């Protein structure tokens, strides 16, 4: 079977088509300037003063843990340019590049404490509390009951999995909330009768008992409860206490004490399941949480009773269970991609170990940390470097420098387009270290052409024509280029993984330009050189082509004597 002939023109056409499509997408998005980092643009600073929920001073370990969690929320990828620092013994400062809508959403995400708890629904619009008997426990109204299959906000899903038989809470937390409630307590949210070990979750059996025999004082409190107005202080969510709260639509709920804490979540992700059209957040539990979750869903399976997922004191989902579920849960509802990602991100990186009251959170706009001439100086440095490379190529390679200049232009277009796309889709920001990484990429791109051209020179000194030398030199130059770029990418990867956020920008841009260099070398430099080798101006060795005998070193310049093997 005949070997297929390479078609460099087709390769070049596909490359330029891909570039045109990329910039078409950029034009559609309407973004032509990359997002700059804090050092070049400034942004939004959030100052958060912490409080110890157990009283006393803020432990340094808890402050450092909160800083690490917030840093993951803000800048988990290391490419968004966010910075998280501590100040004093109780202040965390978060700096986010820019002041637009995305930055405000990030600021709101930072403020969330992300304290997730799982409770059973004792009373709701779908389940009335019924009438109390003289002993103080509730006798359910036979005309009320639950609505089988009702799931106003979400549905659970998961695969059966084995779990350990550990208990969920301490023995002191096993008493049901109703036995320790103070009947004289105010029915307002967050001010309910105290229970022993109120910071512990309760056993599933105790929560189920509270749900099915609601104490009189809690039924009265629910019947007189109204949802807080928008913007009001969040409801106080204490694990060992029943909770009066609402969902985002203003639907009131009376919930049992918590049976699972959010710390039992091992993984959280989001996406659109197969054969569905809406985003969901998927949760996986640790072994102990998985056991309790299975027991809880097993207790309400087929009854129409609801299981509430409570985030920061607000019900975000209140599903029913059609079967005993082990192995995970799914939160569904009116999620957008952004809201699903934000919730999964908060749950994945855990609850904050400290409280940050609203009156201790301040937001302000900050200016760039570097003077504007720093960016100008960096851009001038890159431009000067680019001009020097072009001048050297023209003087040394003559007309063949067209490939060098073309490679730099194509690499520049691809790099700029990728930065714009990543700024729009992944929040990538360009800071001064990133600019330095892009400048280093100029040398990497020029290097690849020099390797190929010098390999061609070696083959042409051995008597091969330019057309043949392109193919033979390509095999060796390709391996050398891949090895060189592999080392550069490995260095960028190690910097990105182990360096601080200030260096991650440099490492990311260095890695990006290295990948683009490989693409340009395969899709532009080689096919363009092969295409030029078919032109008589080059393969016949015109004096200005850069491929004449004098240029490749087979003719001694002063005497015109032909050299063989480097000797006259």
CSV table of C-alpha atoms in Angstrom, one decimal, residues 128 140-145:
chain,number,residue,atom,x,y,z
A,128,UNK,CA,-49.3,19.3,60.2
A,140,UNK,CA,-51.3,13.3,65.0
A,141,UNK,CA,-54.4,14.6,63.3
A,142,UNK,CA,-55.8,11.7,61.3
A,143,UNK,CA,-57.1,14.1,58.7
A,144,UNK,CA,-53.7,15.6,58.1
A,145,UNK,CA,-50.8,13.3,57.7
